[in-house]
Coordinates of C-alpha atoms in Angstrom, one line a residue:
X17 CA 7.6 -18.1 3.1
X18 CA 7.7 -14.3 3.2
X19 CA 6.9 -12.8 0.1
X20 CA 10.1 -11.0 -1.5
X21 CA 9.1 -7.5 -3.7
X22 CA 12.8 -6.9 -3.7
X23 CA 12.9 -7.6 -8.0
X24 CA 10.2 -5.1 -8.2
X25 CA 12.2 -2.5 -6.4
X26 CA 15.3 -3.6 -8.8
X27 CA 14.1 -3.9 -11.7
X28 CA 12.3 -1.1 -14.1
X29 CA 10.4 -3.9 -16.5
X30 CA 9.4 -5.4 -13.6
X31 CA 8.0 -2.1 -12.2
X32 CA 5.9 -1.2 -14.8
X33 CA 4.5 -4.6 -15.3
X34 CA 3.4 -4.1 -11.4
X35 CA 1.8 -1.3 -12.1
X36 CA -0.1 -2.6 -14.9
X37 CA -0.9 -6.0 -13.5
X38 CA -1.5 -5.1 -9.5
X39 CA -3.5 -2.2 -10.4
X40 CA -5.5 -2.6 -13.4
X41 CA -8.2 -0.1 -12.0
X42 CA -5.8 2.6 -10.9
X43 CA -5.8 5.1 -13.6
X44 CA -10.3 4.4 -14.3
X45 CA -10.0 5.4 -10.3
X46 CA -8.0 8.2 -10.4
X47 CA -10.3 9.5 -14.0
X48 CA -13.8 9.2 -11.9
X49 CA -11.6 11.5 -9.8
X50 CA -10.4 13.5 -11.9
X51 CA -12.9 16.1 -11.9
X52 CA -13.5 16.4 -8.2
X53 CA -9.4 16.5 -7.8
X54 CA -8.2 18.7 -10.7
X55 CA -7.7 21.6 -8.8
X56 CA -4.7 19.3 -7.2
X57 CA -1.5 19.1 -9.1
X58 CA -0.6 15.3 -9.7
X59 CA 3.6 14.7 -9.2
X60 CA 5.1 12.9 -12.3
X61 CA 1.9 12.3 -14.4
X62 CA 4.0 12.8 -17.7
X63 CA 2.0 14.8 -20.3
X64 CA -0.9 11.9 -21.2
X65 CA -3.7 12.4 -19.2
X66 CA -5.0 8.8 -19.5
X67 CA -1.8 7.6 -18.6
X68 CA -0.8 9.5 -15.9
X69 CA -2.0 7.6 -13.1
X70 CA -0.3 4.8 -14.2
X71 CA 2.9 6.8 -15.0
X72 CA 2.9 8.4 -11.6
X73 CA 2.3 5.1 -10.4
X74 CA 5.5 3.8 -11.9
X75 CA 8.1 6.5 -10.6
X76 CA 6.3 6.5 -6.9
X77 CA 6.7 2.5 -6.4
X78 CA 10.2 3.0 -7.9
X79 CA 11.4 5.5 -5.6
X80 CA 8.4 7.3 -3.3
X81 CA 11.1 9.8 -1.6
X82 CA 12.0 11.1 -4.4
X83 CA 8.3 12.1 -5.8
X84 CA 8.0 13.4 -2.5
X85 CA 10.5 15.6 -2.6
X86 CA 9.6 16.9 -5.9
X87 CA 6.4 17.8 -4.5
X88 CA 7.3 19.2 -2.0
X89 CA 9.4 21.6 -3.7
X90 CA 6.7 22.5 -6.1
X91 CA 4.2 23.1 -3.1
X92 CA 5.7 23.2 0.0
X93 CA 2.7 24.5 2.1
X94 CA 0.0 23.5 -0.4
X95 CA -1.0 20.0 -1.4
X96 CA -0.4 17.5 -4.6
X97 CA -1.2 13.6 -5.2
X98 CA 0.7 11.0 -6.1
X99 CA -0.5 7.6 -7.6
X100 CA 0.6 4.2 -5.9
X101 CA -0.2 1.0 -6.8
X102 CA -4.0 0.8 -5.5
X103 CA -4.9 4.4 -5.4
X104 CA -4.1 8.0 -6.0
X105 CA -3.6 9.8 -2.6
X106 CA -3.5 13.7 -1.5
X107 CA -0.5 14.8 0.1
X108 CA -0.5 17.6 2.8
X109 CA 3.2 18.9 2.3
X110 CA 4.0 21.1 5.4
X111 CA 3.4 20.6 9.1
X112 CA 0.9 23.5 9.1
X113 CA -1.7 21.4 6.7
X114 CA -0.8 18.1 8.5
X115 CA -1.8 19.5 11.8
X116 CA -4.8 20.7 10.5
X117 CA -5.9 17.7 8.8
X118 CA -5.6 15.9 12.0
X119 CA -7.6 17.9 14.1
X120 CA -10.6 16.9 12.0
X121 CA -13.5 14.8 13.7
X122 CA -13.6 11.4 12.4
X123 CA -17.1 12.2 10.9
X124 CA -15.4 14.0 8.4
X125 CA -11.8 12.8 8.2
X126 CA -11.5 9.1 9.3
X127 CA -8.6 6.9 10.4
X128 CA -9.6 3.5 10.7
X129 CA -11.4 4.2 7.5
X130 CA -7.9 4.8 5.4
X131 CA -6.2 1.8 6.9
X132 CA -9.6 -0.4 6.0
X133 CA -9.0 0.6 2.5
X134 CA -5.2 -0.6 2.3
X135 CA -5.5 -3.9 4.3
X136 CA -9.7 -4.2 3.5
X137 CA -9.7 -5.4 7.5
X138 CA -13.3 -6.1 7.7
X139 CA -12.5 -9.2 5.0
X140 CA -9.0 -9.6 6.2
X141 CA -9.0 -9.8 9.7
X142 CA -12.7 -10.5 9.9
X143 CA -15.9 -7.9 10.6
X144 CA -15.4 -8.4 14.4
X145 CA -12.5 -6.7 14.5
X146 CA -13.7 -4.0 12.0
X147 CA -17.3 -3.2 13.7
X148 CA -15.7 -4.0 17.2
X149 CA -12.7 -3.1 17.7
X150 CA -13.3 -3.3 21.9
X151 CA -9.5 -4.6 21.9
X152 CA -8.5 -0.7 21.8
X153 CA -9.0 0.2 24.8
X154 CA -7.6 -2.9 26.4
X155 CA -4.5 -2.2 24.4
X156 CA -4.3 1.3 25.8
X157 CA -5.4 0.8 29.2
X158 CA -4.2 -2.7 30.2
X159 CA -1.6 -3.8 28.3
X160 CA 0.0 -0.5 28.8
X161 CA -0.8 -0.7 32.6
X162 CA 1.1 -4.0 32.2
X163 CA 4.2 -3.6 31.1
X164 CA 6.4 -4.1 34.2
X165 CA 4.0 -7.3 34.5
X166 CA 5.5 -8.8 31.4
X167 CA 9.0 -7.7 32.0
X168 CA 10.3 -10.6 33.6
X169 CA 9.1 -13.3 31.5
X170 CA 10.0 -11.2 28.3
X171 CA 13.5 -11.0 29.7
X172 CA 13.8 -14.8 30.2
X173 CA 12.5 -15.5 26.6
X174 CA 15.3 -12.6 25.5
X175 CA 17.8 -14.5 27.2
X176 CA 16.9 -17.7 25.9
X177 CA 16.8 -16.9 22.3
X178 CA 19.7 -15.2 22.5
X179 CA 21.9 -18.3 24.0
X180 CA 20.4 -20.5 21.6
X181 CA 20.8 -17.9 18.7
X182 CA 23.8 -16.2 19.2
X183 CA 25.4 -17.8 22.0
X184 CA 28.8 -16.2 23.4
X185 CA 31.5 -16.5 20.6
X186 CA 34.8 -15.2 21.7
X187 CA 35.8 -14.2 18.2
X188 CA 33.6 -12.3 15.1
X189 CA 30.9 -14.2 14.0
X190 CA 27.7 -13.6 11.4
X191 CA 24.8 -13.4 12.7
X192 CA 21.4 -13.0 10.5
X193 CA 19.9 -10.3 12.9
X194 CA 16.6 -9.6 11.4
X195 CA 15.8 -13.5 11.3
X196 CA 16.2 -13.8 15.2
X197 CA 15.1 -10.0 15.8
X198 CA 11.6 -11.3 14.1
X199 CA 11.5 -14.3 16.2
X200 CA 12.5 -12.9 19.3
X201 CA 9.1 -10.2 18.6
X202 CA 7.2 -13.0 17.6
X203 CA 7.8 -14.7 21.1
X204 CA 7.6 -11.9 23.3
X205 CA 4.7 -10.6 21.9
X206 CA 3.2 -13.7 22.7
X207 CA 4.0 -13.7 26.3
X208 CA 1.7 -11.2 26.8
X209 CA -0.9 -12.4 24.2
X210 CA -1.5 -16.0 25.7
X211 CA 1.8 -17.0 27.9
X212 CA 3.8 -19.3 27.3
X213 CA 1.6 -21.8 25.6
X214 CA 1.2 -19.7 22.3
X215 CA 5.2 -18.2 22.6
X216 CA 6.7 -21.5 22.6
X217 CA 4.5 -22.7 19.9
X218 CA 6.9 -22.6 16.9
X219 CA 4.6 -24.0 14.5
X220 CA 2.1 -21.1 15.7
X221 CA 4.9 -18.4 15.8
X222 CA 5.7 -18.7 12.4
X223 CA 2.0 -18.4 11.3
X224 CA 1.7 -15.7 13.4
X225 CA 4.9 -14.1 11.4
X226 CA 3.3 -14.8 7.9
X227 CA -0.2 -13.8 8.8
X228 CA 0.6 -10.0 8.0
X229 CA 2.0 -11.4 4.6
X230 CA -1.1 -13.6 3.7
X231 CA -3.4 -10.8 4.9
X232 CA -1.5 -8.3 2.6
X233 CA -1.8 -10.2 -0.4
X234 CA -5.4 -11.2 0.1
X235 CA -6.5 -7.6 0.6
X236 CA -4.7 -7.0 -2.9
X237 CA -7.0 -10.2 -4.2
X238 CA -10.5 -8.7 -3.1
X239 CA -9.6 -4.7 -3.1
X240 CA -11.8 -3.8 -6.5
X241 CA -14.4 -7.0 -5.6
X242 CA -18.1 -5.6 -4.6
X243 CA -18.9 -6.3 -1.0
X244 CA -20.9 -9.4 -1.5
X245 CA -18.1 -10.9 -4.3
X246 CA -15.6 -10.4 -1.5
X247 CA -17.6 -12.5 1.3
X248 CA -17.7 -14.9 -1.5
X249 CA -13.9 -14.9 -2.0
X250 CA -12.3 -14.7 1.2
X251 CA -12.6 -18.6 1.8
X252 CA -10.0 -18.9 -0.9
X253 CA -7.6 -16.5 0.1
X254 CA -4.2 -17.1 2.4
X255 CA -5.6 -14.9 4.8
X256 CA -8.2 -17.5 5.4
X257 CA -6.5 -20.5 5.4
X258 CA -3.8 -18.7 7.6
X259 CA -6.8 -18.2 10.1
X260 CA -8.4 -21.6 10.4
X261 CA -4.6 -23.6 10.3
X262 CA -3.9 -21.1 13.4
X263 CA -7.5 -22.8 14.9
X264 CA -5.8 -26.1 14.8
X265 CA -3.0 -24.9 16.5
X266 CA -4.6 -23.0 19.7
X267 CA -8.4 -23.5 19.0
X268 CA -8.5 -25.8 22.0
X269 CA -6.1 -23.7 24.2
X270 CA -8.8 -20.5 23.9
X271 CA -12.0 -23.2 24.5
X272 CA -10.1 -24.2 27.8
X273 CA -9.6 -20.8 28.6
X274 CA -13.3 -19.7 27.8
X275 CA -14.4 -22.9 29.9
X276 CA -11.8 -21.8 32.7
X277 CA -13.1 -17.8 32.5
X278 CA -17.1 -19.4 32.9
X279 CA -16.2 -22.1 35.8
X280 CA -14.5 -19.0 37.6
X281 CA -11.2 -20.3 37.4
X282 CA -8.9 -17.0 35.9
X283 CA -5.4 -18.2 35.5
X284 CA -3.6 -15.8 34.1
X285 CA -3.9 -12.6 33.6
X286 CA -2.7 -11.8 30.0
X287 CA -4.0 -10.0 26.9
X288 CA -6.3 -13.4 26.0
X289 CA -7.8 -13.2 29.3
X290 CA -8.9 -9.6 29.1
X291 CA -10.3 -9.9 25.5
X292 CA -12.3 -12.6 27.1
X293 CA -13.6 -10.6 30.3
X294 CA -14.1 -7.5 27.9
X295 CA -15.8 -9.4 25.0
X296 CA -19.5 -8.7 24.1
X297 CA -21.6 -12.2 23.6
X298 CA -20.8 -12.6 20.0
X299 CA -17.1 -12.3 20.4
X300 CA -16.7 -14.3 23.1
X301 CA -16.1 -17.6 20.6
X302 CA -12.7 -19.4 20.0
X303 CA -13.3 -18.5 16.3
X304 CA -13.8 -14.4 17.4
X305 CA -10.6 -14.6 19.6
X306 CA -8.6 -16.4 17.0
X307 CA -9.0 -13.6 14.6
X308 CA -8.3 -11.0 18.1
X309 CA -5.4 -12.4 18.4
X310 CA -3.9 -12.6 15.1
X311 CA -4.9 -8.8 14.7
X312 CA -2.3 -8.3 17.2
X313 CA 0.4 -10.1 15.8
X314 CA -0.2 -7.7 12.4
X315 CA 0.4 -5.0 14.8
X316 CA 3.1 -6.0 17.1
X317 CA 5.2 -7.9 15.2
X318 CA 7.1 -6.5 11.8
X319 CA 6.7 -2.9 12.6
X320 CA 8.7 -3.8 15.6
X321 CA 11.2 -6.2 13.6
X322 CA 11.9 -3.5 11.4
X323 CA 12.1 -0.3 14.4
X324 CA 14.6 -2.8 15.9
X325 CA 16.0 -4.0 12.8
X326 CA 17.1 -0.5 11.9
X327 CA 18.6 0.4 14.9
X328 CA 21.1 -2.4 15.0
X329 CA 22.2 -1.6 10.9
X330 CA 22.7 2.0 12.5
X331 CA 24.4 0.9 15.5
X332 CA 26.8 -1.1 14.0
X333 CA 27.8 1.7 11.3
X334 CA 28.5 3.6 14.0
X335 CA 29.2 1.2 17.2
X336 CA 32.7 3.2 17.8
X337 CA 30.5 6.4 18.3
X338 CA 27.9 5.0 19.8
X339 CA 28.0 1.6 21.6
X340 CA 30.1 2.2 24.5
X341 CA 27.7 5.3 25.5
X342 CA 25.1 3.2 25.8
X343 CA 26.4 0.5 27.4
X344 CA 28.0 2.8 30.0
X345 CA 24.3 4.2 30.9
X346 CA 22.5 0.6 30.7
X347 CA 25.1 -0.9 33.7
X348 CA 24.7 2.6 35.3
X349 CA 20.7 2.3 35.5
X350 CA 20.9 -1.8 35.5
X351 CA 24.1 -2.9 37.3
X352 CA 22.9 -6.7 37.3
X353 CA 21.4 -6.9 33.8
X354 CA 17.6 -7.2 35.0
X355 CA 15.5 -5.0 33.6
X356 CA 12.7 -3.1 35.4
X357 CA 10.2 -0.5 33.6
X358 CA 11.3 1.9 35.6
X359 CA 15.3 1.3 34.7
X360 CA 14.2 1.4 31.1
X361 CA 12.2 4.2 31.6
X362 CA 15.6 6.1 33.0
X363 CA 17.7 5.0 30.2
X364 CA 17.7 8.4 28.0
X365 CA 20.5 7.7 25.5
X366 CA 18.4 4.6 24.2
X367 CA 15.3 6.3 24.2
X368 CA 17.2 9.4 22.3
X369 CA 19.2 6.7 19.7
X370 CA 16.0 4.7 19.4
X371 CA 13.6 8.2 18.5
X372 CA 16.6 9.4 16.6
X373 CA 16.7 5.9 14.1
X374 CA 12.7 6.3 13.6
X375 CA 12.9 9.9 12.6
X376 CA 15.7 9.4 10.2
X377 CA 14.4 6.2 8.6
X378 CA 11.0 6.2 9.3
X379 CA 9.1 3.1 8.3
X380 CA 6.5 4.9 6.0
X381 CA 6.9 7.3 3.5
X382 CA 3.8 8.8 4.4
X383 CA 1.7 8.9 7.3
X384 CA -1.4 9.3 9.2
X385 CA -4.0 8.6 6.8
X386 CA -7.4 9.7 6.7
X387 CA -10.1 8.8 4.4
X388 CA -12.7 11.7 3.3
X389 CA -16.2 10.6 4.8
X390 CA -17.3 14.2 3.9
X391 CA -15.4 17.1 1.7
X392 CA -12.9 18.7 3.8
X393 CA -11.7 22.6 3.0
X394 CA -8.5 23.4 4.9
X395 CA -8.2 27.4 6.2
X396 CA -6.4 28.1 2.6
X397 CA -9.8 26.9 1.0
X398 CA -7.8 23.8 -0.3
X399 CA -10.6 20.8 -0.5
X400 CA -10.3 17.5 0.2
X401 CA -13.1 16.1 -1.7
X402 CA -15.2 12.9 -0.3
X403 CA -14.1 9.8 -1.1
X404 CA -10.5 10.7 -0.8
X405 CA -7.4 9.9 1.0
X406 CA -4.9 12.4 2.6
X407 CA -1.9 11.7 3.9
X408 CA 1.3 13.5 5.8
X409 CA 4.6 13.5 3.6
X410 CA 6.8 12.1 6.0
X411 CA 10.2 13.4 4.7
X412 CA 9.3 16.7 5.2
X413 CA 7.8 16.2 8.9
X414 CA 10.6 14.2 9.8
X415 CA 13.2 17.4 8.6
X416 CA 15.1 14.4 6.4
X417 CA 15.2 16.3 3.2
X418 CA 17.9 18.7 4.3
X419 CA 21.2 17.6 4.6
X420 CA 22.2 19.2 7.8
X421 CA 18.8 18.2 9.8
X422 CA 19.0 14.7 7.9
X423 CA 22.2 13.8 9.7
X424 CA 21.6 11.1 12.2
X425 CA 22.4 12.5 15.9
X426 CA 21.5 9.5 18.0
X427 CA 22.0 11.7 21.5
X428 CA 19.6 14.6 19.8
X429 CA 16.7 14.1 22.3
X430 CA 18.6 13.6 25.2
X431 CA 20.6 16.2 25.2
X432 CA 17.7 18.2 25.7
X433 CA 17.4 17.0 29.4
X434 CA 21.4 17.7 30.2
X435 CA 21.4 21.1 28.6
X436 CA 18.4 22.2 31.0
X437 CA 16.6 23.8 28.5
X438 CA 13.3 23.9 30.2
X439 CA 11.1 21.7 27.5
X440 CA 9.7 18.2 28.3
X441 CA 12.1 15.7 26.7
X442 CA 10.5 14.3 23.8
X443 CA 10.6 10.3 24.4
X444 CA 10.6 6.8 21.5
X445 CA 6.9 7.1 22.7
X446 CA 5.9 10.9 22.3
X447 CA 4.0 11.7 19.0
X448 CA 3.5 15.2 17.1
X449 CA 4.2 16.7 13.8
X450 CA 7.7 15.5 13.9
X451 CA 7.3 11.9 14.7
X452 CA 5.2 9.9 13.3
X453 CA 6.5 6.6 13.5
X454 CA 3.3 6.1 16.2
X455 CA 0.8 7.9 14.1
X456 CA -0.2 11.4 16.0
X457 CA -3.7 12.2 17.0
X458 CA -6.4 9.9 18.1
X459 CA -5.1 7.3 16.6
X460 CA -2.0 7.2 17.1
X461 CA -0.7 3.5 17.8
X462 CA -2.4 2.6 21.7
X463 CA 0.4 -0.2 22.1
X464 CA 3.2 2.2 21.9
X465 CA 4.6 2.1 25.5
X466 CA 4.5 -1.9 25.3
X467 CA 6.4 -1.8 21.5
X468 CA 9.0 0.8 23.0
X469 CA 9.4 -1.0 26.6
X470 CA 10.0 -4.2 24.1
X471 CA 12.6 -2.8 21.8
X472 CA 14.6 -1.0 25.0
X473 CA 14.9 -4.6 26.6
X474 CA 16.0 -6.2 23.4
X475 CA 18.1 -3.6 22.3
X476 CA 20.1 -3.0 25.5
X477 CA 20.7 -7.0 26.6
X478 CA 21.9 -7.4 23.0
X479 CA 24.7 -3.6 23.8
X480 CA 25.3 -5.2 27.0
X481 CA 26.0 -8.8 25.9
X482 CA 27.9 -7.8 21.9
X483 CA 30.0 -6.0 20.9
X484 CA 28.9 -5.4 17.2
X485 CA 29.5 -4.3 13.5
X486 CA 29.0 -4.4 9.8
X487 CA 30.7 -7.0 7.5
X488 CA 33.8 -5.0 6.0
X489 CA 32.5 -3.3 3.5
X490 CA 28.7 -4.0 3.7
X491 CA 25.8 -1.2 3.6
X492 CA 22.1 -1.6 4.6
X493 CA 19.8 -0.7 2.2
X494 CA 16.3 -0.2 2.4
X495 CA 13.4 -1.0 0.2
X496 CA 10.3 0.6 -1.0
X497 CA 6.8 -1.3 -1.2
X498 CA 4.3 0.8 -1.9
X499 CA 4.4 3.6 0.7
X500 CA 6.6 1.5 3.1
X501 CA 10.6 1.9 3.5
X502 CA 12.2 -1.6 5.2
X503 CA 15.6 -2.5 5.9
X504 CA 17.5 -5.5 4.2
X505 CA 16.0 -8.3 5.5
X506 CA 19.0 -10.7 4.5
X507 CA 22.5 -8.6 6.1
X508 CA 24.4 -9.8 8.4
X509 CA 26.0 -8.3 10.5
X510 CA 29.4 -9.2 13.0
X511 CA 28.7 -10.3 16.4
X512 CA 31.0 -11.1 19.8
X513 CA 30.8 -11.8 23.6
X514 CA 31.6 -7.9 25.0
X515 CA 35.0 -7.8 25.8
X516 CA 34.8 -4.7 27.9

């Protein structure tokens, strides 16, 4: 069962028990800091010093945006930090700063380092995958490479799910979208993971889906443990007993595919059989390709449920602007209803809506973390001590703090290519200062093209097959954890066979 923070987001008692409970070490954190950091302004400490981690911590969990905002104002091309839960970060405010930060070697400003310390991966998802993360460059290179490979059988799982569902009703019916958007990820990720075998596995899928959940909540469990307490822990943690039920499930599946890959006998060619080619010695063990995979399924699945997820609640609050549009441009581009990379690759308004949707509800509240290996002085002599986390304030990258720029214009980005204005479109998949739902800079997301082909395909059979809408008088909300914004998981919204 998923865990559900929506009471925390609801209620204020609630809150600050959070804060007090989740994050007993927050404020003795942020004080060890303090000297090293004074010389950045903190947003909504109140006037107690000793407190005001934990009071910043409070109104940031309660409504991040809104600190943001306030910071912003106060600095708009400087910095500030903000408390959360488990830390106290550094925000750069204006593009400028962001930029700048970015462009920083890895030596001294480090990516993989910041997300380690929010999902404490070399426990989580095990050391392999921390000290070796060889998977990268498959995910980059082949997977992306392979995208019109996968095509077909993703469309046949699409169609699938979708009959069994959704079906065809003739009248409005209510549909729980986000429950069969996360299954339909789940399965299509899986086609191009291990085939068939691990996409039809339902038992398997839905450990796949609660693995992020498990490995959240255990990273929570061992964050403030010394390194050799937390190799003691992990064998208690859901994370861990997530991992070796998942062994039950497909350990013998992998062995037969090692055996297979040593007798010579390559069956497939999916992302199991390249991390097998591509693994060093010590990887190349059911338990090491267990953990592979399920650091894929972390990655590939709920950011995806909730890009998709989004874009449907938006569609269907504005289907009578923008449904037929789209559907008029996917049967221009895909007259039969099969789906090639290159027809999705020409379908510019979904693209466009698709960008559009991730810029004005963006999944994070902030973005592109780095963690200070060494101090850090930007141009204005602003440091970034070591030790420390910096991180872009999304609102303000994303221009969603002004009303006029905030308004959603699903056609924004295409229009760029009908109004000949000489500049290369920007696409769902193209990163920068203002879109940062991939991350920007060297490590922005590698699996990018195969997430975007993925929601394109979903998102267009479901236009071409629905007509669809909110429940009279319904509004999607979304949700704050931490530094995360999701839609409502439990809407529904109104669903019918096309009847044009």
């Amino acid at each position: 069962m998923a865990l559900d923070l929506g009471p925390l987001v609801t209620h204020p008692p609630l809150l600050l028990a959070a804060s007090v409970l989740l994050s007993p070490l927050i404020h003795l954190r942020a004080c060890l800091r303090s000297r090293r950091t004074s010389h950045i302004p903190g947003i909504r400490y109140g006037a107690l010093p000793l407190l005001g981690p934990w009071i910043g911590a409070y109104h940031f969990l309660r409504d991040p945006e809104a600190v943001l905002r306030e910071g912003h104002a106060q600095h708009p091309t400087g910095c500030f930090k903000v408390a959360t839960l488990t830390d106290e970060i550094i925000i750069a405010s204006g593009q400028e700063k962001f930029l700048e930060y970015i462009a920083a070697p890895d030596s001294v400003l480090n990516g993989i380092d910041a997300i380690n310390s929010a999902i404490q991966f070399e426990w989580t998802m095990g050391a392999g995958v921390y000290h070796r993360p060889y998977h990268i460059a498959l995910v980059r290179g082949k997977l992306t490479q392979g995208v019109g490979k996968f095509l077909p059988d993703m469309q046949v799982e699409v169609d699938r799910l979708l009959r069994e569902k959704v079906g065809e009703p003739e009248g409005w019916e209510e549909v729980d979208v986000h429950g069969v958007m996360i299954n339909m990820i789940a399965t299509t990720v899986n086609m191009a993971l291990g085939g068939t075998r691990l996409a039809h596995d339902q038992a398997y899928l839905k450990e796949a889906i609660q693995y992020t959940f498990d490995m959240m909540f255990s990273a929570e469990l061992v964050r403030s443990l010394p390194a050799w307490a937390k190799e003691l822990a992990m064998p208690f943690t859901p994370v861990y007993r997530n991992k070796k039920r998942c062994e039950k499930m497909v350990g013998e599946y992998i062995e037969e595919r090692l055996k297979a890959t040593e007798n010579g006998e390559v069956a497939t060619e999916d992302m199991l059989q390249w991390l097998i080619d591509a693994a060093p010695a010590e990887e190349r063990t059911m338990v090491q390709l267990n953990e592979r995979l399920l650091s894929f399924q972390v990655a590939a699945i709920h950011t995806t449920t909730v890009t998709l997820t989004t874009a449907i609640y938006t569609l269907c609050a504005q289907s009578k602007l923008y449904l037929e549009p789209l559907r008029a441009e996917i049967r221009q581009h895909c007259p039969d209803g099969r789906f090639t990379k290159e027809a999705l690759d020409r379908l510019a308004k979904v693209d466009s809506f698709l960008r559009e949707c991730g810029r004005t509800g963006p999944i994070g509240t902030v973005a592109s973390g780095r963690y200070a290996r060494a101090d850090f002085h930007f141009k204005d002599g602003t440091l970034i001590p070591r030790g420390c986390m910096v991180f872009g304030n999304t609102p303000v990258l994303h221009r969603i703090l002004w009303e006029e720029e905030a308004r959603f214009d699903g056609f924004r980005s295409s229009r760029l290519a009908e109004d000949g204005e000489g500049k290369k479109k920007p696409q769902l998949v193209s990163t920068g200062g203002d879109n940062l739902n991939f991350g920007h800079g060297r490590h922005a997301c590698p699996g990018r093209f195969f997430a975007a082909a993925e929601v394109k395909l979903i998102l267009a059979k479901l236009v071409l097959r629905y007509d669809m809408e909110l429940i009279p008088g319904a509004k999607p909300m979304r949700m704050y954890i931490g530094t995360t914004k999701i839609p409502e998981t439990k809407l529904k919204i109104r669903m019918r066979a096309t009847t044009s």
